[in-house]
Short mmCIF file of C-alpha atoms in Angstrom, two decimals:
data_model
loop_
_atom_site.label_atom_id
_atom_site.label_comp_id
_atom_site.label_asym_id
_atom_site.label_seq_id
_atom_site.Cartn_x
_atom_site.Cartn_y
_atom_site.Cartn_z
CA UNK A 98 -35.09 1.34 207.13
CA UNK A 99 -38.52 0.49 205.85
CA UNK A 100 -39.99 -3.01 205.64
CA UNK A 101 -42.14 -3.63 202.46
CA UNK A 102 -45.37 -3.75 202.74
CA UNK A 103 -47.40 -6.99 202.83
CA UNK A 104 -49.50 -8.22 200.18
CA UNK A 105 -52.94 -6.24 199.68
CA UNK A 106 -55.52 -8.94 201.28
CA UNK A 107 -58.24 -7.87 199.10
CA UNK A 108 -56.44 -8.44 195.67
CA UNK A 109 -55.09 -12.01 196.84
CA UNK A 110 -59.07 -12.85 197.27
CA UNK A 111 -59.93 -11.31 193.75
CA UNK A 112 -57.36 -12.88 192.03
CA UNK A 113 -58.57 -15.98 190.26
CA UNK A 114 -57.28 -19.81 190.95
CA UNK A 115 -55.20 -21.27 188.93
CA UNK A 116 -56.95 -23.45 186.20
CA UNK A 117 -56.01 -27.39 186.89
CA UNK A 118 -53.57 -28.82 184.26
CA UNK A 119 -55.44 -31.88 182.66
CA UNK A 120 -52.94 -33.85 182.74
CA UNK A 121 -54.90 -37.18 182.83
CA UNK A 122 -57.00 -36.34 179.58
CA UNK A 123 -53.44 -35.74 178.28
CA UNK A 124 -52.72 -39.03 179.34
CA UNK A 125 -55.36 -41.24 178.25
CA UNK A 126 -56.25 -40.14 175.06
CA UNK A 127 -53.24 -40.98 173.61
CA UNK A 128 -54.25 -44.51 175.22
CA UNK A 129 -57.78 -44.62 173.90
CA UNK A 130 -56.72 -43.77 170.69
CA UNK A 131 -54.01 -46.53 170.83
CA UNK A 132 -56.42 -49.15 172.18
CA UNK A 133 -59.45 -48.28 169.08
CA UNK A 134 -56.79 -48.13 166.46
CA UNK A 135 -56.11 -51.68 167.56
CA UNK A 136 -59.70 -52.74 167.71
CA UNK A 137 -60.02 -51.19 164.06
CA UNK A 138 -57.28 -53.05 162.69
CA UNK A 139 -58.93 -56.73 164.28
CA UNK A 140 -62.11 -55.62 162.94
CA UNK A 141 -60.40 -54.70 159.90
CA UNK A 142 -58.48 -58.26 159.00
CA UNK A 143 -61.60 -60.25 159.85
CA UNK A 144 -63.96 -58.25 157.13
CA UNK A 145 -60.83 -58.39 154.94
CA UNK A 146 -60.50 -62.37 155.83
CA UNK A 147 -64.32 -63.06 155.33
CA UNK A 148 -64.34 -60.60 151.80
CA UNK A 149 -61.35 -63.05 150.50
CA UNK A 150 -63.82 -65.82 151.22
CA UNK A 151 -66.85 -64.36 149.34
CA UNK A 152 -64.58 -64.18 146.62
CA UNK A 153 -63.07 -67.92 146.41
CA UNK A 154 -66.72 -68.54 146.34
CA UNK A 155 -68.55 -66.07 143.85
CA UNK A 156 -66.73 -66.48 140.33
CA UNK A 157 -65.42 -62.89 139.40
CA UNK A 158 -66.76 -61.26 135.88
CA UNK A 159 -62.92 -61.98 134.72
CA UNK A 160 -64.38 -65.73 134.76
CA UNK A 161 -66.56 -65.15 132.25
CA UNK A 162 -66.07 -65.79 128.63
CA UNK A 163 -63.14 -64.47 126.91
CA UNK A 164 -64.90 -63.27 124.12
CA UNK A 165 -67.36 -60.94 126.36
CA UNK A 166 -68.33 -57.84 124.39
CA UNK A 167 -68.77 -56.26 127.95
CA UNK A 168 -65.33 -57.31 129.08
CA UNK A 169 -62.86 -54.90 128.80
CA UNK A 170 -59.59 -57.41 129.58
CA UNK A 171 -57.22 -58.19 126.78
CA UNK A 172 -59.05 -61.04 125.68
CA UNK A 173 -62.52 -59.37 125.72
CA UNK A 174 -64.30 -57.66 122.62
CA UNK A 175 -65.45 -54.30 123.74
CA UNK A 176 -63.71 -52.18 122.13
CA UNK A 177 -65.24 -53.85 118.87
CA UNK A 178 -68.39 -53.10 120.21
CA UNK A 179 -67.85 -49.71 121.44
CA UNK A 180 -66.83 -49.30 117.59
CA UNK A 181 -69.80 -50.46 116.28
CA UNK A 182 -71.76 -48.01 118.42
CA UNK A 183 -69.77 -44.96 117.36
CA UNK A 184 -70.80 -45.99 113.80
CA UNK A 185 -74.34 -45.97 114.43
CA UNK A 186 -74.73 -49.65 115.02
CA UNK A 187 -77.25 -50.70 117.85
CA UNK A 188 -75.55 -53.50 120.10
CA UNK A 189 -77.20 -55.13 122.62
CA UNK A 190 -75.68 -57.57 124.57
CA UNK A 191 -77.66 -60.26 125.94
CA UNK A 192 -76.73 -63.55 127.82
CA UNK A 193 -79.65 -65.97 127.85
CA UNK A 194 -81.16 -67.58 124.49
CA UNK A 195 -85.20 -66.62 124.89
CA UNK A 196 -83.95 -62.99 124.96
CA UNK A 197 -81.86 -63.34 121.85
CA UNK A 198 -84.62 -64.40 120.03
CA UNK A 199 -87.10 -61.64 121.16
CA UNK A 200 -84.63 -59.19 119.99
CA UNK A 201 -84.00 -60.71 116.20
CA UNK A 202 -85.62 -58.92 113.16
CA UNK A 203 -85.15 -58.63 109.93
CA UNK A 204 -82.20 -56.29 109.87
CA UNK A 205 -80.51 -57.47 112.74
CA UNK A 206 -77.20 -59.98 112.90
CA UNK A 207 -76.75 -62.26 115.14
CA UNK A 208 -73.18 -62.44 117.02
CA UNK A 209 -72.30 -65.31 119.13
CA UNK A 210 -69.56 -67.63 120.17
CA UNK A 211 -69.22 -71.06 119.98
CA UNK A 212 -73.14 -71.93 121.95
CA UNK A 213 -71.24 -75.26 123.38
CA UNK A 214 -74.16 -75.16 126.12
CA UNK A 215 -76.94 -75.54 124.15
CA UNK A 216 -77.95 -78.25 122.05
CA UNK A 217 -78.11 -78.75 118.35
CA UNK A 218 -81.86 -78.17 118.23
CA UNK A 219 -81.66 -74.70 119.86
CA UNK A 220 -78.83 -73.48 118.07
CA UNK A 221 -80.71 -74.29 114.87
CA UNK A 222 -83.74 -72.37 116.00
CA UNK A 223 -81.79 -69.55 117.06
CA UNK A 224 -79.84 -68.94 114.16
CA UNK A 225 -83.06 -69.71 111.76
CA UNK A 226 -84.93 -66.89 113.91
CA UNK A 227 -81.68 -65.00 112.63
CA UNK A 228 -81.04 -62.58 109.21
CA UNK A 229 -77.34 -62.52 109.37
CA UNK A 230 -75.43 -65.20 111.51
CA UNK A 231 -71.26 -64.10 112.71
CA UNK A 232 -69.68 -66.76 114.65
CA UNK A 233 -66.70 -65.58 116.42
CA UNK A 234 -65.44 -68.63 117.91
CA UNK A 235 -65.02 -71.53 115.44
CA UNK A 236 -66.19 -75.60 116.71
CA UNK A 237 -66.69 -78.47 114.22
CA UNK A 238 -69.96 -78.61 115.28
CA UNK A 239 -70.88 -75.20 114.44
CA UNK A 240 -69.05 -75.87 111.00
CA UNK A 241 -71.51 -78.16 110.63
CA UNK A 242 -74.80 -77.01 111.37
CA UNK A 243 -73.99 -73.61 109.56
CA UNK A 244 -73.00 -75.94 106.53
CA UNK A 245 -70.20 -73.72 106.42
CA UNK A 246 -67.26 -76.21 106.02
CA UNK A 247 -64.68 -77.85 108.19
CA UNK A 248 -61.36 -76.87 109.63
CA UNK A 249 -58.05 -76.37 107.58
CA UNK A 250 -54.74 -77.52 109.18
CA UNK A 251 -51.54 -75.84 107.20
CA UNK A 252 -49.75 -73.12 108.91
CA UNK A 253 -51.37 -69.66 108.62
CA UNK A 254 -49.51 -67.12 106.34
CA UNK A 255 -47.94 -64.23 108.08
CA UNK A 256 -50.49 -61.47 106.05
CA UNK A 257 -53.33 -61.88 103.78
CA UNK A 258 -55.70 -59.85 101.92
CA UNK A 259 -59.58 -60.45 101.28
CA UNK A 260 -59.05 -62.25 97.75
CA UNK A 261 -62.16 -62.65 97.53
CA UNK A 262 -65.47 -61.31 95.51
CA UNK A 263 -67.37 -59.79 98.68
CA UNK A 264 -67.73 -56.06 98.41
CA UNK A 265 -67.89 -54.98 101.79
CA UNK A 266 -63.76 -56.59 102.46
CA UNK A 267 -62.75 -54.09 99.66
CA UNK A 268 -61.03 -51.86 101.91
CA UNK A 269 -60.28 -53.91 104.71
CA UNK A 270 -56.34 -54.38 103.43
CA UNK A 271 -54.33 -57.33 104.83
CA UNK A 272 -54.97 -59.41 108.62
CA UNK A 273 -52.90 -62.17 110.16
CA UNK A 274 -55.26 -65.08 109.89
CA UNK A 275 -55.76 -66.98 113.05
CA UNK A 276 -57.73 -70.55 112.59
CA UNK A 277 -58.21 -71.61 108.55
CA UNK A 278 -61.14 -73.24 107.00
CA UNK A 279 -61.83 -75.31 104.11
CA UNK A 280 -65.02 -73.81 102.35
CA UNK A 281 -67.90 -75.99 101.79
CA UNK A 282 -69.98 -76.32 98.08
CA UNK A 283 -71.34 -72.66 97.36
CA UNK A 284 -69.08 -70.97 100.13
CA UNK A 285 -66.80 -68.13 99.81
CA UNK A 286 -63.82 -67.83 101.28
CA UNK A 287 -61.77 -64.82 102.13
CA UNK A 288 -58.48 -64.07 103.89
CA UNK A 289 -56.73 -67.03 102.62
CA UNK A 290 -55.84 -69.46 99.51
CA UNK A 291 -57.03 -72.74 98.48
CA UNK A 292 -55.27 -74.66 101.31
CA UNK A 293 -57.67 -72.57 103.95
CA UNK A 294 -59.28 -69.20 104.43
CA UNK A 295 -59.92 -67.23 107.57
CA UNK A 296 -63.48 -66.23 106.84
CA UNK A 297 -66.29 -68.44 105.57
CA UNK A 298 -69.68 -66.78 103.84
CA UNK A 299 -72.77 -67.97 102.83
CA UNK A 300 -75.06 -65.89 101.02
CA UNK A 301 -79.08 -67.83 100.62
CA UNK A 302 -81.81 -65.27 99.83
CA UNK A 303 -80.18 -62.44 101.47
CA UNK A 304 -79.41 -64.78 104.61
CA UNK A 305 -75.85 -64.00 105.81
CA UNK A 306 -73.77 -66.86 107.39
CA UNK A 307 -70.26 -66.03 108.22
CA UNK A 308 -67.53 -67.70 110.47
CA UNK A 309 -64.13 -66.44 111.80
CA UNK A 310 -61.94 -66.52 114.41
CA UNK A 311 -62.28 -63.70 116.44
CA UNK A 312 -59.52 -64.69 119.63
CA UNK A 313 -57.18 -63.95 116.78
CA UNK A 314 -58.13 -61.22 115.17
CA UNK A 315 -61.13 -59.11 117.17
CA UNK A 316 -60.07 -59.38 120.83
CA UNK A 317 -59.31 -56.38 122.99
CA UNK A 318 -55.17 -56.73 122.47
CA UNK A 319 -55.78 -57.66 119.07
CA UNK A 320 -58.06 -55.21 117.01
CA UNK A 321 -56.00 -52.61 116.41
CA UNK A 322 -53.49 -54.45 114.23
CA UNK A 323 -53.70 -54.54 110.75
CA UNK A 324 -57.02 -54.27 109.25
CA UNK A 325 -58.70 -55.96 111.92
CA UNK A 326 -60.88 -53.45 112.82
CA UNK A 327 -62.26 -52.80 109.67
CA UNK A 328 -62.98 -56.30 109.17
CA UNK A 329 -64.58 -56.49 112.47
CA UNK A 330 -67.22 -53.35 111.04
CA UNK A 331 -67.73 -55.43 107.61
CA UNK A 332 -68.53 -58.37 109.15
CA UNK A 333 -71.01 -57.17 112.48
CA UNK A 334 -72.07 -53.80 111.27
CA UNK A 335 -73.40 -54.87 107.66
CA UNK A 336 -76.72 -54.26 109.55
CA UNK A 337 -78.10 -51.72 111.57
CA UNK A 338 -78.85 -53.78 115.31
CA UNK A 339 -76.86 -55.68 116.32
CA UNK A 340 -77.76 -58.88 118.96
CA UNK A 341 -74.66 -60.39 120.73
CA UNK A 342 -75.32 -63.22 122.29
CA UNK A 343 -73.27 -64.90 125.27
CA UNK A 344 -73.54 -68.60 125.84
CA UNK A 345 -73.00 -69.46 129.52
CA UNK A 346 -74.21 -72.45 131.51
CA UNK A 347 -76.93 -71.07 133.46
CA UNK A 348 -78.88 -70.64 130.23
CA UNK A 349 -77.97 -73.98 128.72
CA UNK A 350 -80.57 -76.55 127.74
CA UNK A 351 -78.19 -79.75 127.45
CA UNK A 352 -78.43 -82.54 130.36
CA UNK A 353 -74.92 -83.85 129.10
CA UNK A 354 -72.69 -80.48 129.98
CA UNK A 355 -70.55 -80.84 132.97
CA UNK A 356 -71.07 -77.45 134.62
CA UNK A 357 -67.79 -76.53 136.76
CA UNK A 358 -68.42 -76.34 140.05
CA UNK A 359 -66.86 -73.45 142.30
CA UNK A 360 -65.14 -73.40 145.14
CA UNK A 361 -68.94 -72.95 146.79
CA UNK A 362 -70.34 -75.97 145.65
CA UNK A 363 -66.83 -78.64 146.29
CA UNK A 364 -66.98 -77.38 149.33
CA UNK A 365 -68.94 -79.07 151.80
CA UNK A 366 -71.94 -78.03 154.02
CA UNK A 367 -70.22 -77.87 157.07
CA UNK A 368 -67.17 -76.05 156.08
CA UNK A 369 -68.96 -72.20 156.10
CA UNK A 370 -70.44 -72.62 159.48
CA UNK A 371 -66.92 -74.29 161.03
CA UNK A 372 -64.65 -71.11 159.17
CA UNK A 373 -66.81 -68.37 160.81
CA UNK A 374 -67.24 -70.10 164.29
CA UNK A 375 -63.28 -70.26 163.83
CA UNK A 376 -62.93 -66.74 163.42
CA UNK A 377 -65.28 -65.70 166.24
CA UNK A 378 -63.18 -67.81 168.73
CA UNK A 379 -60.01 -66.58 167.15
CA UNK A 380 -61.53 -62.50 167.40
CA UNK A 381 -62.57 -63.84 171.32
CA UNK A 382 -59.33 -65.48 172.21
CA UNK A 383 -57.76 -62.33 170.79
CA UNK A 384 -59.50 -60.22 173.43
CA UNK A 385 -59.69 -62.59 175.91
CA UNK A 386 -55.43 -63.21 175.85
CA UNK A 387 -54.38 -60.78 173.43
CA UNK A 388 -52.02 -57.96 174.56
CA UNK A 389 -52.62 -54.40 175.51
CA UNK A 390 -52.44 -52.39 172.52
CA UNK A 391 -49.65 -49.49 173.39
CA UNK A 392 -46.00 -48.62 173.22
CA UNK A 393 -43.23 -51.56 174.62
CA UNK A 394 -42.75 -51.47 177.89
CA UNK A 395 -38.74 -51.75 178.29
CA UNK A 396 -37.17 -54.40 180.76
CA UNK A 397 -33.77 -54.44 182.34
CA UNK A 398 -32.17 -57.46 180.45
CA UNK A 399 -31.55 -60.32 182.81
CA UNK A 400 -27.94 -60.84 182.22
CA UNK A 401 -25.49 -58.15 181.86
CA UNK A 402 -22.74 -58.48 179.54
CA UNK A 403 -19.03 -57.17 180.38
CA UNK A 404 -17.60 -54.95 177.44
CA UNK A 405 -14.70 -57.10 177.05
CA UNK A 406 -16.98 -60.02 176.03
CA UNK A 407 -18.52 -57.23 173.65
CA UNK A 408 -15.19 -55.92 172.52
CA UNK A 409 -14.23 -59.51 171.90
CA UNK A 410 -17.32 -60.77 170.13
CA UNK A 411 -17.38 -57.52 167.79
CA UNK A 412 -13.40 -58.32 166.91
CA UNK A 413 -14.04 -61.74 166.29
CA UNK A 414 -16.79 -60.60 163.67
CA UNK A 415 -15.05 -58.64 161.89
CA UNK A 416 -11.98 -60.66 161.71
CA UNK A 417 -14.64 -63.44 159.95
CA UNK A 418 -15.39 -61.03 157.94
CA UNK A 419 -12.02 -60.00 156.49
CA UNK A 420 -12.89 -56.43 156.83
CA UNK A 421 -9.50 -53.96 157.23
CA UNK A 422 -10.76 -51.02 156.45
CA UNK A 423 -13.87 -51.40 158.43
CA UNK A 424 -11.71 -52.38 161.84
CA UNK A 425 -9.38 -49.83 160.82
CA UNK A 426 -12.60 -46.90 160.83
CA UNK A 427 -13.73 -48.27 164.36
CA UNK A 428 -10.14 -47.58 165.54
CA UNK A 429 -10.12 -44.48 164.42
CA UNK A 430 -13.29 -43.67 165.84
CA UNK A 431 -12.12 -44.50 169.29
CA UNK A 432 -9.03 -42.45 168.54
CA UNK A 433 -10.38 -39.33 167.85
CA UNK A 434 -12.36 -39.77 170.72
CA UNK A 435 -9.84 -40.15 172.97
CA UNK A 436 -7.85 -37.49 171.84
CA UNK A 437 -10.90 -34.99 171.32
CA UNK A 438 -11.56 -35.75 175.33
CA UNK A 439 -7.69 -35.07 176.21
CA UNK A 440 -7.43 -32.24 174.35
CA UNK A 441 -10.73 -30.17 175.48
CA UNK A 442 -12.38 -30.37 172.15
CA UNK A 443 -16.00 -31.53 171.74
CA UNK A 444 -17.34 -34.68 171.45
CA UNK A 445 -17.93 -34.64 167.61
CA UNK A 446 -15.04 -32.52 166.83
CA UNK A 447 -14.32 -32.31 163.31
CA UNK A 448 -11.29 -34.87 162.60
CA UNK A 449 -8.83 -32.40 160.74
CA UNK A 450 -9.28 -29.99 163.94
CA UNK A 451 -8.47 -32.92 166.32
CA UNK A 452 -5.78 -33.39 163.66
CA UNK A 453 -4.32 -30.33 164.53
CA UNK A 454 -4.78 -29.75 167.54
CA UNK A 455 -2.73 -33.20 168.62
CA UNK A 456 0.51 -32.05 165.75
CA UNK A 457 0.43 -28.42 167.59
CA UNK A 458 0.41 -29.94 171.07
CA UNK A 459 3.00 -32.59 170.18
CA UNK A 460 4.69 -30.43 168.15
CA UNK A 461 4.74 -32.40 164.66
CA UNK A 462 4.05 -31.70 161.01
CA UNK A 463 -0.02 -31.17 161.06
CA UNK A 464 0.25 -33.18 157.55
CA UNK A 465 1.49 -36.48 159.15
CA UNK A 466 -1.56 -36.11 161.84
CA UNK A 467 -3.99 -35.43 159.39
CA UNK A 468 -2.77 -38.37 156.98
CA UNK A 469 -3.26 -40.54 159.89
CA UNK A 470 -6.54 -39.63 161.37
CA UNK A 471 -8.32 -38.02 157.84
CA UNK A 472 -6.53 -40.04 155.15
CA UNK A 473 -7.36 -42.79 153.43
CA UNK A 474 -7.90 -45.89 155.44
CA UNK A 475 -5.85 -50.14 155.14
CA UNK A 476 -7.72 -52.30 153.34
CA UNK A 477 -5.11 -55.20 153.67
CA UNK A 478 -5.09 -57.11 157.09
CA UNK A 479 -0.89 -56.45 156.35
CA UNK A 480 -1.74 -52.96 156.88
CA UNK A 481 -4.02 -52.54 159.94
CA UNK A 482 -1.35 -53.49 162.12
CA UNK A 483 1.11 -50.94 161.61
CA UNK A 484 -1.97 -48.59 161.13
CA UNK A 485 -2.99 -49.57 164.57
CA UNK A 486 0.86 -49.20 166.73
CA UNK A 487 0.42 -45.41 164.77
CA UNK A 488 -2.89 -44.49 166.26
CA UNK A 489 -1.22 -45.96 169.70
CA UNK A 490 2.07 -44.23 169.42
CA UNK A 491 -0.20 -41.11 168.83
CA UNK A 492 -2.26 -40.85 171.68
CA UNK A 493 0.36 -42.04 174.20
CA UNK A 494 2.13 -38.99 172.86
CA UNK A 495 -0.65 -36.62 173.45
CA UNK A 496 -1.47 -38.28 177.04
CA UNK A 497 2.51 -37.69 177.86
CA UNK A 498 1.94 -34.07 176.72
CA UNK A 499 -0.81 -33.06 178.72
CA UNK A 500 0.27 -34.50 181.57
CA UNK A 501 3.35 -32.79 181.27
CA UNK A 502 1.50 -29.49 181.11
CA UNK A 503 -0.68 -30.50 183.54
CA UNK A 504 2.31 -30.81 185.87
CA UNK A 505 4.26 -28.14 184.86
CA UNK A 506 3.97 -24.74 187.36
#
């Protein structure tokens, strides 16, 4: 009998060491990762917490005026100016008053707003400096100084066509009028009947001065109904440049308008500096006390809880809750269990083969078994009682059998 022979020394010393497992890189990644995913959601709410500041304080462009030809909301007017532009119209949108004026020429109108910011005196030398004047947002004042007319007060008419002797409304077709006017001496009026109109012009040596109200008919929402559009062209793009101003209060020359105040300025000095030394302190106490970002750590619960009191507490639920067929499923649960268990089957056993299995060891019909643990369930508390002594009576029968094979030589 030969022994084996031992181990070559010389290939045991060639043979290379077995390469460490990094098993604490493997470790504390996952725990980095955890810990800067935390740091980047902090960092995260306090920009997101000091951007919701900036913008309580900074009025938004959807603040602006609701007639903005740069505004693209339903209440804005650029798609009537994006109109104009596809028809060869030059529109150029400007928001303070001295620009306006550098702009205005000969063949150039003038599109505006009601100017409530500035006074009477510079609206009349901005609309002098002016060939062709379209107000789009009708004020008694402006009524006024135009020498347009006044406003009308009867209910508008559902659809009305231009009526009226001026050309360029020929093939407009019919608008719902928004705001009315009562012409003045030597004024036409369109889009309307004697008791009002919803466009005023005045013609003076080839000087246009026209008035409508554009909420109703030129907004965003509103131009494509009806012939608004096309009135929209007749009225703005009679001319080939187009100069839309935009009253706003920064460019106002009036010492009596009440300029609303943001958030920024009712707010008091003290306020910004006390918010952000808030936050620091909260960010600091948040490191300083703040959990260890990672999975739960779980705890053995200080009280343990017998499964009668369980049992007890999860019958007395569902008898508040008047729920048969539910109490009648959780018996049959535990009964197919049971049975599965005492008659070798697997855990989750399909019921019909549990079924089965009990009527063949018991030696029943295999359609009484089935009707009892696959068929339809009580849903009458009348009914769970006798449903229950059946699930009994069954698996005392089964228990009786097996142990009586069990015991049997």
């Amino acid at each position: 009998m030969t022994a084996a022979p031992p181990s070559s020394p010389a290939r045991a010393e060639t043979d290379p060491p077995a390469a460490p497992q990094p098993r604490d890189t493997l470790v504390r990644v996952p725990g980095r990762l955890r810990r800067a995913l935390g740091w980047v959601l902090v960092v995260a709410l306090v920009l997101i917490v000091g951007a919701a500041g900036l913008l309580l304080a900074v009025p938004s462009s959807a603040q602006r005026d609701g007639l903005d030809p740069e505004r693209p909301g339903p209440g804005g007017m650029q798609a009537l100016a994006q109109i104009l532009r596809q028809q060869g119209v030059t529109v150029d949108v400007v928001r303070t008053r001295a620009e306006a004026e550098r702009r205005l020429d000969e063949d150039t109108t003038l599109v505006m707003s009601d100017p409530y910011t500035l006074s009477d005196a510079a609206v009349a030398e901005l609309t002098d400096a002016a060939h062709d004047v379209v107000l789009t947002s009708p004020s008694a004042r402006m009524l006024r100084t135009l020498d347009l007319g006044s406003y009308a007060f009867p209910s508008a008419p559902p659809t009305v066509g231009a009526d009226c002797d001026v050309s360029a409304f020929a093939h407009v077709g019919t608008i719902e009028p928004g705001q009315l006017f009562l012409p003045a001496s030597g004024v036409t009026a369109c889009f309307g009947d004697a008791d009002g109109a919803a466009v005023l012009i005045s013609e003076d040596a080839g000087r246009r001065r026209a008035i409508v109200d554009g909420a109703a008919l030129f907004t965003n929402e509103r131009l494509a109904e009806n012939g608004n559009a096309a009135l929209g062209l007749a009225l703005l793009g009679a001319r080939a440049h187009v100069v839309w101003y935009v009253p706003s209060f920064e460019d106002s020359d009036r010492t009596d308008v009440d300029v609303p105040k943001s958030l920024a300025d009712l707010t008091p000095g003290w306020v910004s500096p006390v918010v952000a030394l808030g936050m620091i302190t909260a960010l600091l106490a948040a490191v300083w006390r703040g959990r260890r970002f990672g999975p739960l750590v779980a705890e053995t619960l200080p009280v343990t809880v017998r499964a009668s009191e369980t049992m007890l507490g999860r019958a007395r639920l569902t008898a508040k809750a008047a729920d048969a067929t539910h109490a009648a499923e959780a018996l049959r649960a535990g009964t197919l269990a049971r049975l599965a268990l005492r008659l070798g089957l697997a855990a989750r056993a399909d019921p019909g083969a549990v079924a089965d299995a009990a009527a063949d060891r018991i030696r029943v019909d295999r359609a009484d078994c089935r009707a009892l643990l696959v068929g339809p369930l009580p849903g009458a508390d009348a009914e769970l009682v006798p449903y229950a002594r059946r699930l009994a009576e069954l698996e005392t029968a089964v228990e009786n059998a097996v142990r009586i094979e069990r015991s049997s030589p």
